[in-house]
DNA sequence: ATGCTCGTTATTGGATCCAATAATGCAGTT
DNA sequence: AACTGCATTATTGGATCCAATAACGAGCAT
């Protein structure tokens, strides 16, 4: 699928991927002209892409000498995951410390029911992973929305650009679907526990569980399923 | 001081100010051409500025109809302050839960000594406010740096663009310097308490105190001292 | 009279061109 | 031979021009 993507988006995604993958090594200078020629586009999309990447922290401005790539180390991903846990923890804390809106409770139950259905049987196919992906995303989005604090989502926006740092990134072993099922089932049970804590008004508990949930998302040495970043 | 600022920066700052001040009302459409003509510049600086403001959450893209301003409500500022508290709370938690580096302890004591010196006497002049501003900034920057987690600083970058949401924004009553002194002295004592908790390895305590410290920064109905945003 | 379609127009995104600026290399001098 | 000053050049930021696209309105047909 050679998607006829617009030049701007294409350059942005390509540069982002090249930086996080290490194809552009840490500290390498990125010049507008050279990059533009490399992609066969004008300097303009490169410029806007570099501005965006600067906001995301993936490149650093170098005075008049252009930009420099900032390599993404595993430690930085860990850092971003920790930040995500803290921010999502704040979201659930806010929800739990206020009266639960009926609409929210209903939507939450509906989302969790998707997860329940996923693990009702014993089987697990790649298709289930896709469904979990949707369910997982819906769960986290719902919490972010229900928190009523838009600043959380704004602050989180950057982390989602780092691989494995967003809630949409599932780390699992594709060669061992049974193991993957256990992994995702554990995540679903953490969701249930967080939901229970929220609905019971146990704000501290909900926050703690959400933080641990974020940290548990990263397993070393597994294949990531990356969604739209 | 009609600073001969570059067009890009000028447009960015002006638009940001107009949005947060409400001069551009919430939901108002911002078209590139009209804005460019209004500032007497090309469309290019407006474009880059709008991109940046979009990243900051101050404008929202509106499909093909340009951008729309997102008014900043007091509730949103509260939200941002809460996010700041959580993120800075994470920073001090990380510091407290690791062995304290000797260099950090030394720098921390040096910074806190500035605060001690400020409140050693009884007097308080506007000049003291400036000194507190520097001291306060140094304290928060030091924590961010010592946390070793760059993602925190990246996530915090946006909040600093909202008035009163950054740690560099002091809210105090200029007409009542004695009251201001008490206000800032209380902040300094919170710093001391956080520092003590960190150096003693009381991670939970340090985090809780930092969160409260952030929330205490906002007083209703006072004049803000806004620093460089 | 109303709904559909086609043409016009307004607006964004991209490309090319121009100006300003700082880094670099060369030459001249001490 | 080394240092300093100047000129050249490379590179970013801004302005203008062009293309694509979608909203809007008018006109026609039913």
Short mmCIF file of C-alpha atoms (C1' of nucleotides) in Angstrom, two decimals:
data_model
loop_
_atom_site.label_atom_id
_atom_site.label_comp_id
_atom_site.label_asym_id
_atom_site.label_seq_id
_atom_site.Cartn_x
_atom_site.Cartn_y
_atom_site.Cartn_z
CA UNK A 1 0.00 0.00 0.00
CA UNK A 2 1.96 2.89 -1.33
CA UNK A 3 -0.34 5.39 0.26
CA UNK A 4 -0.28 8.65 -1.69
CA UNK A 5 0.53 10.57 1.47
CA UNK A 6 0.96 14.29 1.43
CA UNK A 7 4.60 15.38 1.33
CA UNK A 8 4.46 17.09 4.70
CA UNK A 9 3.11 14.08 6.54
CA UNK A 10 5.34 11.76 4.63
CA UNK A 11 8.49 13.64 5.54
CA UNK A 12 7.38 14.01 9.13
CA UNK A 13 6.66 10.32 9.57
CA UNK A 14 9.78 9.26 7.72
CA UNK A 15 12.06 11.50 9.74
CA UNK A 16 10.42 10.45 12.97
CA UNK A 17 10.85 6.81 12.11
CA UNK A 18 14.45 7.28 11.04
CA UNK A 19 15.30 9.03 14.27
CA UNK A 20 13.62 6.60 16.64
CA UNK A 21 14.98 3.64 14.71
CA UNK A 22 18.49 5.00 14.88
CA UNK A 23 18.85 5.21 11.12
CA UNK A 24 19.72 8.81 11.78
CA UNK A 25 22.22 8.45 14.61
CA UNK A 26 22.09 10.54 17.73
CA UNK A 27 23.63 13.95 17.31
CA UNK A 28 23.64 13.81 13.52
CA UNK A 29 23.03 17.15 11.89
CA UNK A 30 19.90 17.42 9.82
CA UNK A 31 20.12 20.11 7.15
CA UNK A 32 17.01 21.30 5.37
CA UNK A 33 18.44 21.22 1.87
CA UNK A 34 20.03 17.80 2.05
CA UNK A 35 16.92 16.29 3.60
CA UNK A 36 14.66 17.92 1.06
CA UNK A 37 16.72 16.55 -1.82
CA UNK A 38 16.82 13.15 -0.22
CA UNK A 39 13.04 12.99 -0.12
CA UNK A 40 12.59 14.70 -3.46
CA UNK A 41 10.44 17.46 -2.00
CA UNK A 42 10.82 21.14 -1.37
CA UNK A 43 12.44 22.53 1.73
CA UNK A 44 9.07 23.61 3.09
CA UNK A 45 7.71 20.26 4.28
CA UNK A 46 11.09 19.53 5.81
CA UNK A 47 10.94 22.79 7.68
CA UNK A 48 7.52 22.18 9.13
CA UNK A 49 8.44 18.60 9.98
CA UNK A 50 11.55 19.72 11.81
CA UNK A 51 9.53 22.25 13.75
CA UNK A 52 7.12 19.55 14.81
CA UNK A 53 9.92 17.17 15.71
CA UNK A 54 11.51 19.90 17.75
CA UNK A 55 8.29 20.24 19.72
CA UNK A 56 8.32 16.50 20.21
CA UNK A 57 11.86 16.59 21.48
CA UNK A 58 13.22 14.37 18.74
CA UNK A 59 15.47 17.04 17.29
CA UNK A 60 17.20 20.02 18.85
CA UNK A 61 17.74 23.34 17.20
CA UNK A 62 21.39 24.14 16.69
CA UNK A 63 21.48 27.88 16.38
CA UNK A 64 22.17 28.71 12.77
CA UNK A 65 23.54 25.28 12.01
CA UNK A 66 20.19 23.61 11.56
CA UNK A 67 18.94 20.79 13.72
CA UNK A 68 20.48 17.76 15.35
CA UNK A 69 18.78 14.43 15.88
CA UNK A 70 18.25 13.32 19.43
CA UNK A 71 18.49 9.58 19.51
CA UNK A 72 15.88 7.71 21.48
CA UNK A 73 17.43 5.42 24.03
CA UNK A 74 15.59 2.66 25.87
CA UNK A 75 16.04 4.71 29.01
CA UNK A 76 14.14 7.57 27.42
CA UNK A 77 11.31 5.25 26.54
CA UNK A 78 11.20 4.09 30.12
CA UNK A 79 11.10 7.72 31.16
CA UNK A 80 8.22 8.43 28.84
CA UNK A 81 6.31 5.42 30.10
CA UNK A 82 6.77 6.60 33.65
CA UNK A 83 5.43 10.01 32.68
CA UNK A 84 2.48 8.40 30.99
CA UNK A 85 1.72 6.38 34.08
CA UNK A 86 1.78 9.46 36.24
CA UNK A 87 -0.47 11.42 33.89
CA UNK A 88 -2.98 8.64 33.40
CA UNK A 89 -2.79 8.07 37.13
CA UNK A 90 -3.85 11.66 37.62
CA UNK A 91 -6.73 11.12 35.23
CA UNK A 92 -8.16 8.20 37.18
CA UNK A 93 -7.52 9.99 40.46
CA UNK A 94 -9.59 12.91 39.27
CA UNK A 95 -12.37 10.62 38.13
CA UNK A 96 -12.38 8.68 41.37
CA UNK A 97 -12.39 11.75 43.58
CA UNK A 98 -15.51 13.18 41.99
CA UNK A 99 -19.04 11.81 41.79
CA UNK A 100 -19.28 9.30 38.99
CA UNK A 101 -21.42 10.55 36.11
CA UNK A 102 -23.96 7.93 35.07
CA UNK A 103 -23.00 8.29 31.46
CA UNK A 104 -19.39 7.58 32.26
CA UNK A 105 -20.21 4.50 34.31
CA UNK A 106 -22.26 3.18 31.45
CA UNK A 107 -19.61 3.79 28.84
CA UNK A 108 -16.96 2.31 31.08
CA UNK A 109 -18.94 -0.87 31.56
CA UNK A 110 -19.51 -1.11 27.85
CA UNK A 111 -15.82 -0.80 27.11
CA UNK A 112 -14.84 -3.31 29.77
CA UNK A 113 -17.42 -5.70 28.40
CA UNK A 114 -15.45 -5.78 25.17
CA UNK A 115 -12.45 -6.93 27.13
CA UNK A 116 -14.47 -9.54 29.01
CA UNK A 117 -15.76 -10.92 25.73
CA UNK A 118 -12.23 -11.18 24.41
CA UNK A 119 -11.12 -13.51 27.15
CA UNK A 120 -14.38 -15.39 27.63
CA UNK A 121 -13.18 -18.34 25.59
CA UNK A 122 -9.86 -20.08 25.70
CA UNK A 123 -8.76 -19.50 22.15
CA UNK A 124 -6.64 -16.63 21.00
CA UNK A 125 -5.93 -15.69 17.43
CA UNK A 126 -4.13 -12.75 15.87
CA UNK A 127 -7.54 -11.26 15.27
CA UNK A 128 -8.00 -11.09 19.03
CA UNK A 129 -4.92 -8.94 19.27
CA UNK A 130 -6.51 -6.43 16.92
CA UNK A 131 -9.65 -6.40 18.99
CA UNK A 132 -7.65 -5.93 22.15
CA UNK A 133 -5.88 -3.05 20.49
CA UNK A 134 -9.19 -1.29 19.86
CA UNK A 135 -10.50 -2.11 23.31
CA UNK A 136 -7.31 -0.92 24.99
CA UNK A 137 -7.33 2.34 23.08
CA UNK A 138 -10.99 2.93 23.90
CA UNK A 139 -10.33 2.34 27.58
CA UNK A 140 -7.48 4.78 27.82
CA UNK A 141 -9.22 7.39 25.68
CA UNK A 142 -12.32 7.16 27.80
CA UNK A 143 -10.35 7.81 30.96
CA UNK A 144 -8.56 10.75 29.41
CA UNK A 145 -11.87 12.20 28.29
CA UNK A 146 -13.69 11.56 31.53
CA UNK A 147 -10.99 13.17 33.61
CA UNK A 148 -12.17 16.52 32.34
CA UNK A 149 -8.58 17.74 32.38
CA UNK A 150 -7.48 18.57 28.88
CA UNK A 151 -3.98 19.44 30.00
CA UNK A 152 -3.34 15.76 30.62
CA UNK A 153 -4.02 14.88 27.02
CA UNK A 154 -1.93 17.76 25.78
CA UNK A 155 0.99 16.71 27.94
CA UNK A 156 0.60 13.12 26.81
CA UNK A 157 0.63 13.96 23.12
CA UNK A 158 4.41 13.80 22.87
CA UNK A 159 4.86 10.44 24.50
CA UNK A 160 2.66 8.85 21.91
CA UNK A 161 5.24 9.67 19.29
CA UNK A 162 7.87 7.53 20.95
CA UNK A 163 7.69 3.84 20.12
CA UNK A 164 6.32 1.72 22.92
CA UNK A 165 5.62 4.73 25.06
CA UNK A 166 2.00 5.24 24.11
CA UNK A 167 -0.91 3.32 25.48
CA UNK A 168 -1.59 2.27 21.90
CA UNK A 169 1.64 0.31 21.81
CA UNK A 170 1.24 -3.29 22.85
CA UNK A 171 4.36 -5.23 23.65
CA UNK A 172 3.87 -8.90 23.09
CA UNK A 173 5.45 -11.95 21.62
CA UNK A 174 3.81 -12.82 18.33
CA UNK A 175 5.40 -16.23 18.25
CA UNK A 176 3.69 -17.28 21.44
CA UNK A 177 0.05 -16.38 21.24
CA UNK A 178 -0.79 -18.26 24.43
CA UNK A 179 1.72 -16.17 26.30
CA UNK A 180 0.41 -13.05 24.62
CA UNK A 181 -3.09 -13.95 25.76
CA UNK A 182 -1.92 -14.18 29.37
CA UNK A 183 -0.11 -10.87 29.02
CA UNK A 184 -3.12 -9.06 27.62
CA UNK A 185 -5.49 -10.79 30.01
CA UNK A 186 -3.41 -9.47 32.89
CA UNK A 187 -3.69 -5.99 31.40
CA UNK A 188 -7.45 -6.38 31.15
CA UNK A 189 -7.64 -7.46 34.77
CA UNK A 190 -5.66 -4.37 35.72
CA UNK A 191 -8.24 -2.34 33.83
CA UNK A 192 -10.98 -4.00 35.83
CA UNK A 193 -9.18 -3.28 39.08
CA UNK A 194 -8.69 0.36 38.13
CA UNK A 195 -12.33 0.66 37.15
CA UNK A 196 -13.44 -0.85 40.42
CA UNK A 197 -11.25 1.52 42.38
CA UNK A 198 -12.60 4.49 40.44
CA UNK A 199 -16.24 3.55 40.82
CA UNK A 200 -15.67 2.93 44.53
CA UNK A 201 -14.08 6.32 44.95
CA UNK A 202 -10.72 4.91 46.02
CA UNK A 203 -8.70 7.64 44.35
CA UNK A 204 -5.29 6.71 45.77
CA UNK A 205 -5.78 3.08 44.88
CA UNK A 206 -6.90 3.88 41.36
CA UNK A 207 -3.89 6.11 40.79
CA UNK A 208 -1.40 3.58 42.11
CA UNK A 209 -2.86 0.81 40.01
CA UNK A 210 -2.82 2.93 36.90
CA UNK A 211 0.84 3.76 37.40
CA UNK A 212 1.74 0.13 37.77
CA UNK A 213 -0.35 -0.68 34.74
CA UNK A 214 1.66 1.71 32.60
CA UNK A 215 4.95 0.27 33.78
CA UNK A 216 3.77 -3.27 33.15
CA UNK A 217 3.14 -2.48 29.52
CA UNK A 218 6.81 -2.74 28.66
CA UNK A 219 8.33 -6.19 28.44
CA UNK A 220 11.93 -6.55 27.32
CA UNK A 221 12.68 -8.50 24.18
CA UNK A 222 9.26 -8.65 22.62
CA UNK A 223 7.86 -7.50 19.34
CA UNK A 224 5.93 -4.29 19.53
CA UNK A 225 2.62 -3.73 17.81
CA UNK A 226 2.71 -0.12 16.91
CA UNK A 227 -0.46 1.65 16.03
CA UNK A 228 -0.97 4.98 14.37
CA UNK A 229 1.45 7.35 15.95
CA UNK B 1 11.53 48.85 23.97
CA UNK B 2 10.36 48.14 20.49
CA UNK B 3 12.52 45.08 20.27
CA UNK B 4 13.31 44.38 16.62
CA UNK B 5 12.04 40.83 16.99
CA UNK B 6 12.04 38.45 14.10
CA UNK B 7 8.67 38.18 12.38
CA UNK B 8 8.19 34.54 13.28
CA UNK B 9 8.74 35.02 16.99
CA UNK B 10 6.78 38.24 16.97
CA UNK B 11 3.72 36.67 15.39
CA UNK B 12 3.97 33.63 17.64
CA UNK B 13 4.17 35.66 20.82
CA UNK B 14 1.49 38.08 19.71
CA UNK B 15 -0.96 35.36 18.77
CA UNK B 16 -0.27 33.47 21.97
CA UNK B 17 -0.86 36.57 24.02
CA UNK B 18 -4.03 37.45 22.15
CA UNK B 19 -5.45 33.99 22.66
CA UNK B 20 -4.68 33.65 26.34
CA UNK B 21 -5.85 37.19 27.02
CA UNK B 22 -9.11 36.56 25.25
CA UNK B 23 -8.52 39.27 22.68
CA UNK B 24 -9.14 36.50 20.20
CA UNK B 25 -12.27 34.92 21.63
CA UNK B 26 -12.70 31.21 22.06
CA UNK B 27 -13.69 29.44 18.89
CA UNK B 28 -12.80 32.34 16.62
CA UNK B 29 -11.46 31.26 13.26
CA UNK B 30 -7.91 32.25 12.51
CA UNK B 31 -7.19 32.47 8.81
CA UNK B 32 -3.64 32.66 7.56
CA UNK B 33 -4.19 35.45 5.09
CA UNK B 34 -6.12 37.78 7.35
CA UNK B 35 -3.65 37.27 10.19
CA UNK B 36 -0.69 37.83 7.93
CA UNK B 37 -2.13 41.09 6.65
CA UNK B 38 -2.97 42.17 10.15
CA UNK B 39 0.64 41.79 11.24
CA UNK B 40 2.05 43.07 8.00
CA UNK B 41 4.06 39.94 7.36
CA UNK B 42 3.96 37.08 4.95
CA UNK B 43 1.79 34.04 5.47
CA UNK B 44 4.83 31.96 6.32
CA UNK B 45 5.51 33.14 9.88
CA UNK B 46 1.79 32.86 10.58
CA UNK B 47 1.85 29.31 9.37
CA UNK B 48 4.73 28.26 11.56
CA UNK B 49 3.24 30.09 14.51
CA UNK B 50 -0.08 28.32 14.07
CA UNK B 51 1.68 24.99 13.91
CA UNK B 52 3.43 25.72 17.16
CA UNK B 53 0.27 26.95 18.82
CA UNK B 54 -1.48 23.79 17.68
CA UNK B 55 1.19 21.76 19.44
CA UNK B 56 0.63 23.85 22.52
CA UNK B 57 -3.09 23.26 22.40
CA UNK B 58 -3.96 26.92 21.99
CA UNK B 59 -5.48 26.48 18.54
CA UNK B 60 -7.20 23.55 16.90
CA UNK B 61 -6.99 22.64 13.27
CA UNK B 62 -10.28 22.92 11.51
CA UNK B 63 -9.96 20.69 8.51
CA UNK B 64 -9.67 22.89 5.47
CA UNK B 65 -11.12 25.92 7.18
CA UNK B 66 -7.93 26.92 8.95
CA UNK B 67 -7.54 27.06 12.70
CA UNK B 68 -9.76 28.02 15.59
CA UNK B 69 -8.61 29.65 18.81
CA UNK B 70 -9.09 27.68 21.97
CA UNK B 71 -9.78 30.12 24.73
CA UNK B 72 -7.97 29.61 27.97
CA UNK B 73 -10.39 29.37 30.86
CA UNK B 74 -9.40 29.57 34.53
CA UNK B 75 -10.39 25.94 34.79
CA UNK B 76 -7.85 25.04 32.13
CA UNK B 77 -5.17 26.88 34.04
CA UNK B 78 -6.10 24.92 37.13
CA UNK B 79 -5.84 21.79 35.06
CA UNK B 80 -2.39 22.72 33.84
CA UNK B 81 -1.25 23.50 37.36
CA UNK B 82 -2.45 20.13 38.52
CA UNK B 83 -0.51 18.49 35.70
CA UNK B 84 2.56 20.47 36.65
CA UNK B 85 2.24 19.33 40.23
CA UNK B 86 2.02 15.71 39.20
CA UNK B 87 5.00 15.96 36.88
CA UNK B 88 7.20 17.81 39.33
CA UNK B 89 6.00 15.39 41.96
CA UNK B 90 7.31 12.57 39.83
CA UNK B 91 10.63 14.38 39.53
CA UNK B 92 11.15 14.64 43.28
CA UNK B 93 9.90 11.09 43.75
CA UNK B 94 12.55 9.84 41.38
CA UNK B 95 15.23 11.85 43.10
CA UNK B 96 14.18 10.66 46.54
CA UNK B 97 13.99 7.02 45.57
CA UNK B 98 17.57 6.92 44.31
CA UNK B 99 20.85 7.51 46.12
CA UNK B 100 21.49 11.22 46.36
CA UNK B 101 24.40 12.34 44.23
CA UNK B 102 26.82 14.50 46.23
CA UNK B 103 26.84 17.12 43.50
CA UNK B 104 23.09 17.40 43.61
CA UNK B 105 23.00 17.76 47.39
CA UNK B 106 25.57 20.53 47.17
CA UNK B 107 23.73 22.40 44.44
CA UNK B 108 20.42 21.98 46.24
CA UNK B 109 21.84 23.45 49.44
CA UNK B 110 23.31 26.34 47.50
CA UNK B 111 19.98 27.13 45.88
CA UNK B 112 18.07 26.87 49.12
CA UNK B 113 20.61 29.15 50.77
CA UNK B 114 19.52 31.85 48.35
CA UNK B 115 16.01 31.48 49.66
CA UNK B 116 17.16 31.52 53.26
CA UNK B 117 19.06 34.73 52.63
CA UNK B 118 15.98 36.31 51.12
CA UNK B 119 13.93 35.89 54.26
CA UNK B 120 16.73 36.37 56.79
CA UNK B 121 15.73 39.94 57.47
CA UNK B 122 12.30 41.38 58.03
CA UNK B 123 12.21 43.79 55.13
CA UNK B 124 10.82 43.06 51.74
CA UNK B 125 11.17 45.23 48.68
CA UNK B 126 10.18 44.72 45.07
CA UNK B 127 13.79 43.80 44.46
CA UNK B 128 13.30 40.81 46.72
CA UNK B 129 10.55 39.60 44.46
CA UNK B 130 12.96 39.55 41.56
CA UNK B 131 15.46 37.61 43.61
CA UNK B 132 12.79 35.16 44.64
CA UNK B 133 11.86 34.76 41.02
CA UNK B 134 15.40 33.70 40.17
CA UNK B 135 15.69 31.47 43.20
CA UNK B 136 12.35 29.82 42.52
CA UNK B 137 13.25 29.13 38.91
CA UNK B 138 16.62 27.71 39.91
CA UNK B 139 14.98 25.40 42.42
CA UNK B 140 12.46 23.97 39.99
CA UNK B 141 15.00 23.69 37.19
CA UNK B 142 17.41 21.88 39.44
CA UNK B 143 14.79 19.30 40.36
CA UNK B 144 13.84 18.77 36.74
CA UNK B 145 17.47 18.29 35.82
CA UNK B 146 18.31 16.04 38.75
CA UNK B 147 15.37 13.76 38.10
CA UNK B 148 17.24 12.40 35.11
CA UNK B 149 13.94 11.99 33.29
CA UNK B 150 13.87 14.21 30.26
CA UNK B 151 10.33 13.26 29.40
CA UNK B 152 9.14 15.25 32.38
CA UNK B 153 10.64 18.45 31.05
CA UNK B 154 9.29 17.76 27.60
CA UNK B 155 5.80 17.21 28.93
CA UNK B 156 6.05 20.32 31.07
CA UNK B 157 7.08 22.55 28.20
CA UNK B 158 3.50 23.21 27.14
CA UNK B 159 2.18 24.22 30.52
CA UNK B 160 4.72 26.99 30.70
CA UNK B 161 3.00 28.71 27.83
CA UNK B 162 -0.17 29.17 29.79
CA UNK B 163 -0.20 32.16 32.10
CA UNK B 164 0.14 31.30 35.75
CA UNK B 165 0.61 27.65 34.99
CA UNK B 166 4.39 27.60 34.94
CA UNK B 167 6.59 27.49 37.98
CA UNK B 168 8.04 30.76 36.77
CA UNK B 169 4.72 32.50 37.35
CA UNK B 170 4.39 34.00 40.78
CA UNK B 171 0.97 35.05 41.92
CA UNK B 172 1.14 37.76 44.48
CA UNK B 173 -0.37 41.03 45.51
CA UNK B 174 1.94 43.86 44.59
CA UNK B 175 0.02 46.31 46.71
CA UNK B 176 0.71 44.39 49.88
CA UNK B 177 4.38 43.51 50.00
CA UNK B 178 4.15 42.24 53.56
CA UNK B 179 1.51 39.78 52.48
CA UNK B 180 3.56 38.87 49.46
CA UNK B 181 6.51 38.19 51.71
CA UNK B 182 4.47 35.75 53.76
CA UNK B 183 3.21 34.09 50.62
CA UNK B 184 6.67 33.60 49.16
CA UNK B 185 8.12 32.64 52.53
CA UNK B 186 5.57 29.86 52.75
CA UNK B 187 6.63 28.70 49.29
CA UNK B 188 10.25 28.70 50.39
CA UNK B 189 9.39 26.64 53.45
CA UNK B 190 7.62 24.18 51.20
CA UNK B 191 10.81 23.98 49.19
CA UNK B 192 12.73 23.21 52.36
CA UNK B 193 10.26 20.51 53.32
CA UNK B 194 10.46 18.93 49.88
CA UNK B 195 14.25 19.05 50.01
CA UNK B 196 14.29 17.43 53.41
CA UNK B 197 11.97 14.68 52.25
CA UNK B 198 14.12 14.05 49.19
CA UNK B 199 17.41 13.94 51.07
CA UNK B 200 15.84 11.63 53.62
CA UNK B 201 14.61 9.30 50.90
CA UNK B 202 10.95 9.80 51.78
CA UNK B 203 9.76 9.52 48.18
CA UNK B 204 6.02 9.48 48.88
CA UNK B 205 6.27 12.44 51.20
CA UNK B 206 8.34 14.43 48.75
CA UNK B 207 5.88 13.78 45.94
CA UNK B 208 2.84 14.72 48.00
CA UNK B 209 4.44 17.93 49.20
CA UNK B 210 5.46 18.89 45.68
CA UNK B 211 1.92 18.42 44.43
CA UNK B 212 0.52 20.60 47.17
CA UNK B 213 3.21 23.15 46.49
CA UNK B 214 2.10 23.45 42.88
CA UNK B 215 -1.52 23.89 43.81
CA UNK B 216 -0.67 26.50 46.41
CA UNK B 217 0.95 28.65 43.76
CA UNK B 218 -2.36 29.92 42.49
CA UNK B 219 -4.17 32.54 44.51
CA UNK B 220 -7.37 34.00 43.17
CA UNK B 221 -7.59 37.69 42.53
CA UNK B 222 -3.93 38.59 42.60
CA UNK B 223 -1.65 40.16 40.08
CA UNK B 224 0.58 37.72 38.29
CA UNK B 225 4.26 38.25 37.69
CA UNK B 226 4.82 36.56 34.42
CA UNK B 227 8.28 35.65 33.38
CA UNK B 228 9.62 34.72 30.01
CA UNK B 229 7.18 32.33 28.47
"C1'" DA C 1 -40.84 25.05 -5.55
"C1'" DT C 2 -37.21 22.11 -4.35
"C1'" DG C 3 -33.38 19.22 -4.97
"C1'" DC C 4 -29.31 18.21 -7.55
"C1'" DT C 5 -25.34 19.41 -10.12
"C1'" DC C 6 -21.81 22.12 -11.88
"C1'" DG C 7 -19.00 26.19 -11.77
"C1'" DT C 8 -16.83 29.69 -9.10
"C1'" DT C 9 -14.14 31.12 -5.31
"C1'" DA C 10 -11.82 31.20 -1.10
"C1'" DT C 11 -8.20 29.01 1.47
"C1'" DT C 12 -4.60 25.92 2.66
"C1'" DG C 13 -0.20 23.34 1.30
"C1'" DG C 14 3.90 23.19 -1.62
"C1'" DA C 15 7.62 25.09 -4.52
"C1'" DT C 16 10.70 28.51 -5.82
"C1'" DC C 17 13.08 32.75 -5.14
"C1'" DC C 18 15.36 36.34 -2.29
"C1'" DA C 19 17.63 38.37 1.81
"C1'" DA C 20 20.21 38.13 6.04
"C1'" DT C 21 23.69 36.00 8.70
"C1'" DA C 22 27.24 33.41 10.49
"C1'" DA C 23 30.83 30.04 9.66
"C1'" DT C 24 34.90 29.08 7.05
"C1'" DG C 25 38.86 29.61 4.35
"C1'" DC C 26 42.36 32.46 2.36
"C1'" DA C 27 45.51 36.03 2.29
"C1'" DG C 28 48.17 39.54 4.18
"C1'" DT C 29 50.78 41.29 7.87
"C1'" DT C 30 53.64 41.20 11.89
"C1'" DA D 1 54.95 30.87 11.11
"C1'" DA D 2 50.96 32.44 13.52
"C1'" DC D 3 47.27 35.58 14.02
"C1'" DT D 4 43.87 38.67 12.35
"C1'" DG D 5 40.87 40.66 9.05
"C1'" DC D 6 38.10 40.22 5.00
"C1'" DA D 7 35.69 37.89 1.48
"C1'" DT D 8 33.28 33.97 0.02
"C1'" DT D 9 29.97 30.57 0.75
"C1'" DA D 10 26.77 27.70 2.85
"C1'" DT D 11 22.46 27.71 5.29
"C1'" DT D 12 18.40 29.27 7.52
"C1'" DG D 13 14.20 32.41 7.56
"C1'" DG D 14 10.90 35.14 4.87
"C1'" DA D 15 8.20 36.44 0.76
"C1'" DT D 16 5.88 35.45 -3.33
"C1'" DC D 17 3.88 32.40 -6.62
"C1'" DC D 18 1.41 28.19 -8.04
"C1'" DA D 19 -1.52 24.06 -7.51
"C1'" DA D 20 -5.01 21.33 -5.28
"C1'" DT D 21 -9.16 21.06 -2.83
"C1'" DA D 22 -13.31 21.75 -0.62
"C1'" DA D 23 -16.99 24.98 0.58
"C1'" DC D 24 -20.52 27.83 -1.39
"C1'" DG D 25 -23.74 29.61 -4.56
"C1'" DA D 26 -26.29 29.87 -8.66
"C1'" DG D 27 -28.72 27.74 -12.25
"C1'" DC D 28 -31.29 24.07 -14.23
"C1'" DA D 29 -34.25 20.19 -14.28
"C1'" DT D 30 -37.93 17.69 -12.37
#
